[in-house]
CSV table of C-alpha atoms in Angstrom, one decimal:
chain,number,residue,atom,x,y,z
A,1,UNK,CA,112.1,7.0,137.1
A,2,UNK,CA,112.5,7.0,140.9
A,3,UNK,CA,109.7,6.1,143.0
A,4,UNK,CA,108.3,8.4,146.0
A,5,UNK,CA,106.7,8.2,148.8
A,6,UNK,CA,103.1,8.8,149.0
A,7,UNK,CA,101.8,8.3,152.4
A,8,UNK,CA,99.0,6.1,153.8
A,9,UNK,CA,95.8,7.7,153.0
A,10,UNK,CA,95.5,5.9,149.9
A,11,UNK,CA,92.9,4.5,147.9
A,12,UNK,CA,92.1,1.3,145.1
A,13,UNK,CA,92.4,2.5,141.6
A,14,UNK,CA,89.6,2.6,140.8
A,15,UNK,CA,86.4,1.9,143.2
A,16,UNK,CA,83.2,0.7,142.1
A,17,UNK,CA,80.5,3.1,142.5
A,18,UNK,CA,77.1,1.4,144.4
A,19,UNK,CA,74.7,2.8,146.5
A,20,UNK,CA,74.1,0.9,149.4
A,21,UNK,CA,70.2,0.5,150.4
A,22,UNK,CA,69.0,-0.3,153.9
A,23,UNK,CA,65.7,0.6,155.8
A,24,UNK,CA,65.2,3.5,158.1
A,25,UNK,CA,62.2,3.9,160.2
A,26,UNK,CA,60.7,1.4,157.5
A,27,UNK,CA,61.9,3.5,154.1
A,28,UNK,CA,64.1,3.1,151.6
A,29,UNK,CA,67.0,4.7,151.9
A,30,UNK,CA,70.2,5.0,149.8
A,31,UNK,CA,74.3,5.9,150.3
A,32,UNK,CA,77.0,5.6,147.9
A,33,UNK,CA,79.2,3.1,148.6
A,34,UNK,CA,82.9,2.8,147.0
A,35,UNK,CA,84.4,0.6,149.5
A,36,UNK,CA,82.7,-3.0,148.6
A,37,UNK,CA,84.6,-6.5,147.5
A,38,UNK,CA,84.0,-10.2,147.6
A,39,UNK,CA,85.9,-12.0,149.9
A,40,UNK,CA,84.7,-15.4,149.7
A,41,UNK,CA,84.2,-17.8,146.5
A,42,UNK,CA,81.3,-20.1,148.3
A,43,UNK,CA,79.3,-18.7,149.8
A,44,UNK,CA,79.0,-15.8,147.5
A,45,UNK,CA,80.3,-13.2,150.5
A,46,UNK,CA,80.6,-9.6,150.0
A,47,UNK,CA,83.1,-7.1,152.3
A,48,UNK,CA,81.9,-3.0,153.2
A,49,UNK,CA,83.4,-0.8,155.0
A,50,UNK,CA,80.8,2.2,156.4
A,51,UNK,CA,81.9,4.9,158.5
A,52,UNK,CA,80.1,4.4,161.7
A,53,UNK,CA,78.6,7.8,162.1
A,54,UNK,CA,76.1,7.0,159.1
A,55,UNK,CA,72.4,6.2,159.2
A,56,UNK,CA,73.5,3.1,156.7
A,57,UNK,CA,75.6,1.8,160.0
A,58,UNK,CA,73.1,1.4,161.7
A,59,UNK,CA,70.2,0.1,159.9
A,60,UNK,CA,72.4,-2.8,158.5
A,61,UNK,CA,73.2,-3.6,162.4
A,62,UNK,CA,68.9,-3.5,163.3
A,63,UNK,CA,67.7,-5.6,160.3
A,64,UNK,CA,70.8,-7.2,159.5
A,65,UNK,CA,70.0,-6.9,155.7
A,66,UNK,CA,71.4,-4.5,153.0
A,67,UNK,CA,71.7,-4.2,148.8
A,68,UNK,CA,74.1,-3.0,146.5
A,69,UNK,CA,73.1,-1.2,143.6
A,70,UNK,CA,74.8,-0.5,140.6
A,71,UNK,CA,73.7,2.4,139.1
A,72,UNK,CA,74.3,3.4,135.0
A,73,UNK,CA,76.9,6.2,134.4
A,74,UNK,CA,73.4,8.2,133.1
A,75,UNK,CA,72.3,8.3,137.3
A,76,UNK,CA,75.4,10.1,138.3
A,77,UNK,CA,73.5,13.3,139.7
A,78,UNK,CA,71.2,10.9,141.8
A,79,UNK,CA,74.1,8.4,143.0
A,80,UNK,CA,76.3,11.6,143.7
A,81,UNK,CA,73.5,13.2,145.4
A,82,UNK,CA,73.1,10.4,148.1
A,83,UNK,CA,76.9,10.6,148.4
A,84,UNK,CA,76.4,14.5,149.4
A,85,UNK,CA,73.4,14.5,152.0
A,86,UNK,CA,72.9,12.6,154.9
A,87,UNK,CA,69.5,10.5,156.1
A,88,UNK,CA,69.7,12.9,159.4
A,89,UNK,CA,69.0,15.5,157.1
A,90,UNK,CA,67.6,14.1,154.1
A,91,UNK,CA,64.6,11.7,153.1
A,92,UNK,CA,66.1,9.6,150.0
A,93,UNK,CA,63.2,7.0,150.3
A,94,UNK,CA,61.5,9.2,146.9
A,95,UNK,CA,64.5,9.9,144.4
A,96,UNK,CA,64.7,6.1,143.4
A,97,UNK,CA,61.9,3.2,142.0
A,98,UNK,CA,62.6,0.5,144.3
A,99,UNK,CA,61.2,-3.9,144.3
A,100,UNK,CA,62.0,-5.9,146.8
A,101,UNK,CA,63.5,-9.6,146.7
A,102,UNK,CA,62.6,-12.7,149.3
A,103,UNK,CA,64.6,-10.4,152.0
A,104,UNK,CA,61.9,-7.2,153.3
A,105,UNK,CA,64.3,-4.6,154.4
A,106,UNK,CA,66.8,-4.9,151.4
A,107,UNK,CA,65.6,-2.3,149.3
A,108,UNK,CA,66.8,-2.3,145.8
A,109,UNK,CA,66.9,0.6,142.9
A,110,UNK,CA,64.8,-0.5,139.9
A,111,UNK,CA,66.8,1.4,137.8
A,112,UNK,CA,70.2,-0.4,138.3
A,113,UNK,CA,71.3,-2.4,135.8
A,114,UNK,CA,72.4,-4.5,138.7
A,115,UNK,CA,71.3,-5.5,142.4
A,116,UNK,CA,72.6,-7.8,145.1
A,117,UNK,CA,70.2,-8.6,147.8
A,118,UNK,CA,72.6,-9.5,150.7
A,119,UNK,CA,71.8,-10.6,154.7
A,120,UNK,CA,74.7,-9.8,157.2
A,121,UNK,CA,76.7,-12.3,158.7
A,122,UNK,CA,79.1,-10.7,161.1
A,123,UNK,CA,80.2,-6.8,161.9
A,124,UNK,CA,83.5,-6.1,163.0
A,125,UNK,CA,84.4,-2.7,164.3
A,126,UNK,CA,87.5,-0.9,163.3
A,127,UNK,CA,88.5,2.5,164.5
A,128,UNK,CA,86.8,4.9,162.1
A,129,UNK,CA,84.3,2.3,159.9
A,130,UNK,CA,82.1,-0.9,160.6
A,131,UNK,CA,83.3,-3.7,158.5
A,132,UNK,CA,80.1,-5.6,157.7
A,133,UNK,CA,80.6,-9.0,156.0
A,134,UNK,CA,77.6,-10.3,154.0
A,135,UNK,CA,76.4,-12.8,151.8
A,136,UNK,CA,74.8,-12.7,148.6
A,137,UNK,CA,71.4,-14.2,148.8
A,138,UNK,CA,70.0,-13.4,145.2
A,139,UNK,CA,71.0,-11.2,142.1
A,140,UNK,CA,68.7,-9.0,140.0
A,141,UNK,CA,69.6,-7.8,136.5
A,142,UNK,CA,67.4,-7.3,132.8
A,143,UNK,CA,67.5,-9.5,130.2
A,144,UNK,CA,69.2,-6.4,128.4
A,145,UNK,CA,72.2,-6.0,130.4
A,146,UNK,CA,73.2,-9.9,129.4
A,147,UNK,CA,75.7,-11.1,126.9
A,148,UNK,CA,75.1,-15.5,126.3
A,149,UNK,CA,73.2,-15.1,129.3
A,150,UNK,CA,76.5,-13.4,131.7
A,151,UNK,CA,76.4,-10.0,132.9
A,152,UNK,CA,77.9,-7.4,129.9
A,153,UNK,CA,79.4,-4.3,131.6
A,154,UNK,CA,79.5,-2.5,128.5
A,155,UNK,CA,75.9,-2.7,128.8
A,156,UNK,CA,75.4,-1.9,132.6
A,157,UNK,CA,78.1,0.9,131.7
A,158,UNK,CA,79.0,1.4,135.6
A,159,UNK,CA,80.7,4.4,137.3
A,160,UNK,CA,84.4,4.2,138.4
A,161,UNK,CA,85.3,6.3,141.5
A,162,UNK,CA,89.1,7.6,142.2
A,163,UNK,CA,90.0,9.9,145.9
A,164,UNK,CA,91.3,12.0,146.6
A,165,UNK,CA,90.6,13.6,143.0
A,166,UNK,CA,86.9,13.2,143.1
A,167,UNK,CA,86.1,11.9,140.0
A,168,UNK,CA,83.9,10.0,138.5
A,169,UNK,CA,85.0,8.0,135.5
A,170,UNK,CA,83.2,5.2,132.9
A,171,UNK,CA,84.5,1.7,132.0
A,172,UNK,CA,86.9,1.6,128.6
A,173,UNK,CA,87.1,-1.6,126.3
A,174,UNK,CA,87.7,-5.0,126.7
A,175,UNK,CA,91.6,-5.4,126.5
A,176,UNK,CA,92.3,-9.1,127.3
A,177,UNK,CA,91.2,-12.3,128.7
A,178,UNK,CA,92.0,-13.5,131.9
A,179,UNK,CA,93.1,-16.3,132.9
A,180,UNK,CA,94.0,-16.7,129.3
A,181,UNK,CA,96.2,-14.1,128.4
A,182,UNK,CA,99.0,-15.5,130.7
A,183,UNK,CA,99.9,-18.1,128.3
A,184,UNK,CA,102.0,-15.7,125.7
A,185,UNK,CA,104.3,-14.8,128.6
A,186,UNK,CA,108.1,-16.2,127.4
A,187,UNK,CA,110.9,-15.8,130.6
A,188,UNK,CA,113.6,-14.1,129.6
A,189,UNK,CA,116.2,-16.6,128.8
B,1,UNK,CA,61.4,-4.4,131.3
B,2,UNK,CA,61.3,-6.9,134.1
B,3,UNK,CA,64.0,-8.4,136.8
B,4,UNK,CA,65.5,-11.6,136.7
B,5,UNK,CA,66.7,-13.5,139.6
B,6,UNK,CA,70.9,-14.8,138.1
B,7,UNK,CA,71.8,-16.6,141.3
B,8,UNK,CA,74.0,-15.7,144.0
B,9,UNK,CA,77.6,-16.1,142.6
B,10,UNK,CA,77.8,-12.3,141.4
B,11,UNK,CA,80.6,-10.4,141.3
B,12,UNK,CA,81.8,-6.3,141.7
B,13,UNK,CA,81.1,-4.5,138.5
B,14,UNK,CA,84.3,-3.7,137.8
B,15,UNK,CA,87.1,-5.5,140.0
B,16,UNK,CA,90.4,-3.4,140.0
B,17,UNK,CA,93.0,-5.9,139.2
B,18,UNK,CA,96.1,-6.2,141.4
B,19,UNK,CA,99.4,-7.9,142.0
B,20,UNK,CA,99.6,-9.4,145.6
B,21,UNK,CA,103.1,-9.4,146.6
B,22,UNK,CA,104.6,-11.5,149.2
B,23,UNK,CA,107.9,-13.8,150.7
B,24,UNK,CA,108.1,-17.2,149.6
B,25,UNK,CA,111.0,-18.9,150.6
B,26,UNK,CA,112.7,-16.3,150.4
B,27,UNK,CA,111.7,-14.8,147.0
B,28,UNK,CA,108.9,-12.6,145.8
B,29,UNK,CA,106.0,-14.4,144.8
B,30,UNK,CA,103.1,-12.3,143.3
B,31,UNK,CA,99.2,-13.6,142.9
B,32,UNK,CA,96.6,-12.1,140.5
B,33,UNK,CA,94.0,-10.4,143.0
B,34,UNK,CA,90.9,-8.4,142.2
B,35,UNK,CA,89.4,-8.9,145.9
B,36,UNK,CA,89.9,-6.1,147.7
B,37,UNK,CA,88.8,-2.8,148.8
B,38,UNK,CA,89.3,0.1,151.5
B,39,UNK,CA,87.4,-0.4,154.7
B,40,UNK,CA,88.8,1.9,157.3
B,41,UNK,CA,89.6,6.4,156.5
B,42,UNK,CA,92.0,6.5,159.6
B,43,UNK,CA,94.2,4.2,159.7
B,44,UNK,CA,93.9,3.3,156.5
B,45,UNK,CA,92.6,-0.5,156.1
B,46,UNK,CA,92.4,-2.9,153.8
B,47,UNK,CA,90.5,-6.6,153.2
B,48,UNK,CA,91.5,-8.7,150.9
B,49,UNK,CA,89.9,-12.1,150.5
B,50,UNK,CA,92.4,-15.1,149.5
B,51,UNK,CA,91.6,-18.3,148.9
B,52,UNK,CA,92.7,-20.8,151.6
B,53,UNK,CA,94.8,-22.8,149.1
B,54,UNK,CA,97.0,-19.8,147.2
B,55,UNK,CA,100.6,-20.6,148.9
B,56,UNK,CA,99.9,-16.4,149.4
B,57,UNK,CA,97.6,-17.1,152.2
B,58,UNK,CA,100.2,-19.2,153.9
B,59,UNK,CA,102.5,-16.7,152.9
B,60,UNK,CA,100.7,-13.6,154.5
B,61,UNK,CA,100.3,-15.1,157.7
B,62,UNK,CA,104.2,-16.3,157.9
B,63,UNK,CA,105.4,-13.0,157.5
B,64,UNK,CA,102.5,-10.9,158.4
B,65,UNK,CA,103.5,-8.2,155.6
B,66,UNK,CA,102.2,-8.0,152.1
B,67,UNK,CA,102.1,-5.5,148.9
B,68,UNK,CA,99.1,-5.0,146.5
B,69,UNK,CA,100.5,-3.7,143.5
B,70,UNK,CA,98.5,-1.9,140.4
B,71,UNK,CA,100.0,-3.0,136.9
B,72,UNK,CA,99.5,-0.8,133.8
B,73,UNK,CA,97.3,-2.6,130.5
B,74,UNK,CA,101.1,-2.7,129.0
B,75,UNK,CA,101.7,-5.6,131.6
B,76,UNK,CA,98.4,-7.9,130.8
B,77,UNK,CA,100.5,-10.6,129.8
B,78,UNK,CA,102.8,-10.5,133.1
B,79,UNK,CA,99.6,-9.9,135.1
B,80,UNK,CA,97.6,-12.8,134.0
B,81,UNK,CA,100.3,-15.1,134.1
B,82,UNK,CA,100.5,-14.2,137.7
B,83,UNK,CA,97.0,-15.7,138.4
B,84,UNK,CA,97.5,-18.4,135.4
B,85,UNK,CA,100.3,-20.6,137.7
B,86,UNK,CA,100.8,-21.3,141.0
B,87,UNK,CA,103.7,-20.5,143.5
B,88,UNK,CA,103.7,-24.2,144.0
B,89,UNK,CA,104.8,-25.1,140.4
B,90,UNK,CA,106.2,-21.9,139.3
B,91,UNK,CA,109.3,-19.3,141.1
B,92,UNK,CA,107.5,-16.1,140.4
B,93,UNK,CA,110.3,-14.5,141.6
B,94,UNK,CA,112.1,-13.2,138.7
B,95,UNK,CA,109.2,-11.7,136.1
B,96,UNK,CA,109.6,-8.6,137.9
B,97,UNK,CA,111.9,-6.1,138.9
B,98,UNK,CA,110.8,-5.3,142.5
B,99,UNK,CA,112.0,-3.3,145.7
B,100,UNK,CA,111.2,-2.9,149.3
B,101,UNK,CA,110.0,-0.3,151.3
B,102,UNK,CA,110.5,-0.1,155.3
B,103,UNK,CA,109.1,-3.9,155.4
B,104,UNK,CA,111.3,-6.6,154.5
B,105,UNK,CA,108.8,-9.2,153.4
B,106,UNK,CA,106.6,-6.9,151.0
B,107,UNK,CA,108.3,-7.3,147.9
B,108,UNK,CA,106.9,-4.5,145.5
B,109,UNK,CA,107.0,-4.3,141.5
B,110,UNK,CA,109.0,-1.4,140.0
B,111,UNK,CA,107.1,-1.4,136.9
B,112,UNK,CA,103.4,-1.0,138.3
B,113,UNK,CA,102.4,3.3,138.7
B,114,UNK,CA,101.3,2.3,142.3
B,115,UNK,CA,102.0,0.4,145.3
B,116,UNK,CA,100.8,0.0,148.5
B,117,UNK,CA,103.1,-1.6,151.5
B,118,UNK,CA,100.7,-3.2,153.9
B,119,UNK,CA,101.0,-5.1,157.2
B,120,UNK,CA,98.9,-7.4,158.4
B,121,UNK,CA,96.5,-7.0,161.6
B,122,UNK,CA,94.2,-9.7,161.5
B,123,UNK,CA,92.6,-12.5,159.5
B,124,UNK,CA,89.1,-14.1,159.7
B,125,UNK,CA,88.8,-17.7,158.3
B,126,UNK,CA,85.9,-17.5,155.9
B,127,UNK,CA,84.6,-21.0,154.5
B,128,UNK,CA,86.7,-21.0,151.2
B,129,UNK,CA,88.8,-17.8,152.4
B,130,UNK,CA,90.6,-16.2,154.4
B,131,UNK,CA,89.8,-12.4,154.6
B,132,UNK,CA,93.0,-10.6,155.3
B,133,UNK,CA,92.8,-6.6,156.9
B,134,UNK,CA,96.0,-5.1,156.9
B,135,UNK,CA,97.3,-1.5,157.4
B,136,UNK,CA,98.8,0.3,154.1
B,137,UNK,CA,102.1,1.8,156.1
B,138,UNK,CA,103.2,3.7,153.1
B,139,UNK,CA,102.1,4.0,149.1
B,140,UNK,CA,104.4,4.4,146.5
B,141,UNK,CA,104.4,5.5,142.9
B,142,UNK,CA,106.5,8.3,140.5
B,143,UNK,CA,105.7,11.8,139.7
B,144,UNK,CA,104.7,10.7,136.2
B,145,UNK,CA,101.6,9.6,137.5
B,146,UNK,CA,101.0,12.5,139.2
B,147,UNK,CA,98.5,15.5,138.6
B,148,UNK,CA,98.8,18.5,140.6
B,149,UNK,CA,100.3,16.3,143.1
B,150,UNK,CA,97.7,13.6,143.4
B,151,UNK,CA,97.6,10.3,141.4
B,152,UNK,CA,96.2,10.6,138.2
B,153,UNK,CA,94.0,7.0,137.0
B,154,UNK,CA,94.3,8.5,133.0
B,155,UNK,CA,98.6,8.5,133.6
B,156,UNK,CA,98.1,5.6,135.4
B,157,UNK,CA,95.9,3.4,133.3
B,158,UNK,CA,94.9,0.4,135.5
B,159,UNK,CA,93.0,-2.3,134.2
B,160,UNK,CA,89.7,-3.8,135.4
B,161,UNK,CA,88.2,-7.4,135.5
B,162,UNK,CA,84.8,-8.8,135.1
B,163,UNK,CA,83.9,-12.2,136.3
B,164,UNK,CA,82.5,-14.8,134.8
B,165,UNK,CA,83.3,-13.7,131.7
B,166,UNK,CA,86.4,-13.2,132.3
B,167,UNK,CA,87.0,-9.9,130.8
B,168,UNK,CA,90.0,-7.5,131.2
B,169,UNK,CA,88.7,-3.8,130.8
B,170,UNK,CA,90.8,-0.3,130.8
B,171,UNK,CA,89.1,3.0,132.1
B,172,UNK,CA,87.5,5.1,130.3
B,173,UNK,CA,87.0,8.7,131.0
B,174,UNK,CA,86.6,11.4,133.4
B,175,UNK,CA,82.4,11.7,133.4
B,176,UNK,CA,81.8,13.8,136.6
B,177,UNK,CA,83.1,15.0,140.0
B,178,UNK,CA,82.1,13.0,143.4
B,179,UNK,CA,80.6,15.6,146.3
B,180,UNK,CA,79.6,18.2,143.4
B,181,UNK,CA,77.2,16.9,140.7
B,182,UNK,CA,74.8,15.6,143.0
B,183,UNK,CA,74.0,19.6,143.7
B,184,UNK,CA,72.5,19.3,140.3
B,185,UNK,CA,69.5,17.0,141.2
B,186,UNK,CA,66.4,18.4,141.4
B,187,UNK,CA,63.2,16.4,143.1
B,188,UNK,CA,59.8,15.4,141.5
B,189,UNK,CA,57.6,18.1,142.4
């Protein structure tokens, strides 16, 4: 089939879903966050891209701290609902349980089957969004999310995001091993 | 039940996995790469983070023009052995079928339902490295993967990657719609 022509605007298939925690006027407060990557092996350092109009912007830039959150496909009205309403209008510091690591303006969601508790290292700004580079400074799971003691996604049982559909989507199977998997390949001769 | 602290080397629950396509030589070359994310609306960004020693890092700075290309689970094997070998003892360039868009050093694979062409703007030297943030100038894909004219992830069927237990995933799913459920939530009285 031929190929076409889609245009720019488009987006990773498909994004993590995480809500983003930061500290406003010394509360909790939450975003959902689909634009997140590592970007370096050691030290562990994480990549965001926030539009700069939101609260999330700048709190990260005043305490230089943030989490990410990754929250169960069973708190998709709550993680969708701090997509759809901003801190300007909306207190969030009451919809989520949140504990605190070594770091005291990282809030993190209790109920997340996963949390990174990051400190930012540099912001750069680009023309719409801040890119804010971070690194990892501790993890935070539950012994019941683990598989021989490594994180199990079918466990944590994430959300998937795709744009410009809008939907939300859950994780399949395991289909393969990587870095393993490779090995069957035969070149055509 | 209660937190534990797993360290700092944590990863994105899931990564998407992609095919980074680039000039060598020459030749397409194409690297396993599950680092990367959106992190500009307008243009549209991207950052990718490469380790320093792939030859792709050389690569994308050379040229200043790369792909990142979204294989279907039919093409695990292909995929994997992408990340398996190196450019430096293996010629990548004929496991593919590929074409070229309006860059000439983007090689892209025929095969995967999308592709985005993407030029380089800048790169920041991280520790173990380099984060790449280039500008998609056009995406391309074919009308099979289409749903009422936007790309459809169930047509598509990308696959996902866990770290470090090296798990390839597909998608599940449709389980909700982004900007709409969170109407649903209702606080604590």
């Amino acid at each position: 089939m031929e190929k076409i022509n889609i245009g720019k605007n488009v987006f990773i298939y498909p994004m993590p879903v995480t809500l983003l925690g930061t500290t406003v006027d010394g509360k909790a407060n939450f975003m959902a966050l689909g634009w997140v990557t590592r970007i370096n092996a050691n030290p562990p350092l994480l990549a965001l891209g926030v539009n700069k109009v939101h609260q999330s912007s700048k709190s990260i830039e005043e305490n230089r701290t943030f989490s990410i959150n990754f929250p169960n496909a069973d708190m998709i009205v709550e993680t969708d609902y701090c997509g759809l309403f901003s801190r300007k209008d909306i207190d969030k510091s009451d919809i989520f349980e949140v504990f605190y690591g070594e770091l005291e303006t990282a809030p993190m969601i209790k109920s997340c089957p996963l949390n990174l508790e990051c400190k930012l290292l540099h912001k750069y700004p680009l023309p719409t969004n801040n890119l804010f580079i971070g690194e990892i400074v501790a993890a935070y799971t539950e012994e019941r999310y683990l598989t021989d003691g490594k994180l199990d996604m079918s466990k944590m049982n994430p959300l998937l995001l795709t744009m410009p559909d809008n939907n939300y989507w859950n994780v399949g199977e395991p289909v393969g091993k990587a870095w393993s998997d490779g090995k069957k390949f035969k070149r055509k001769e």
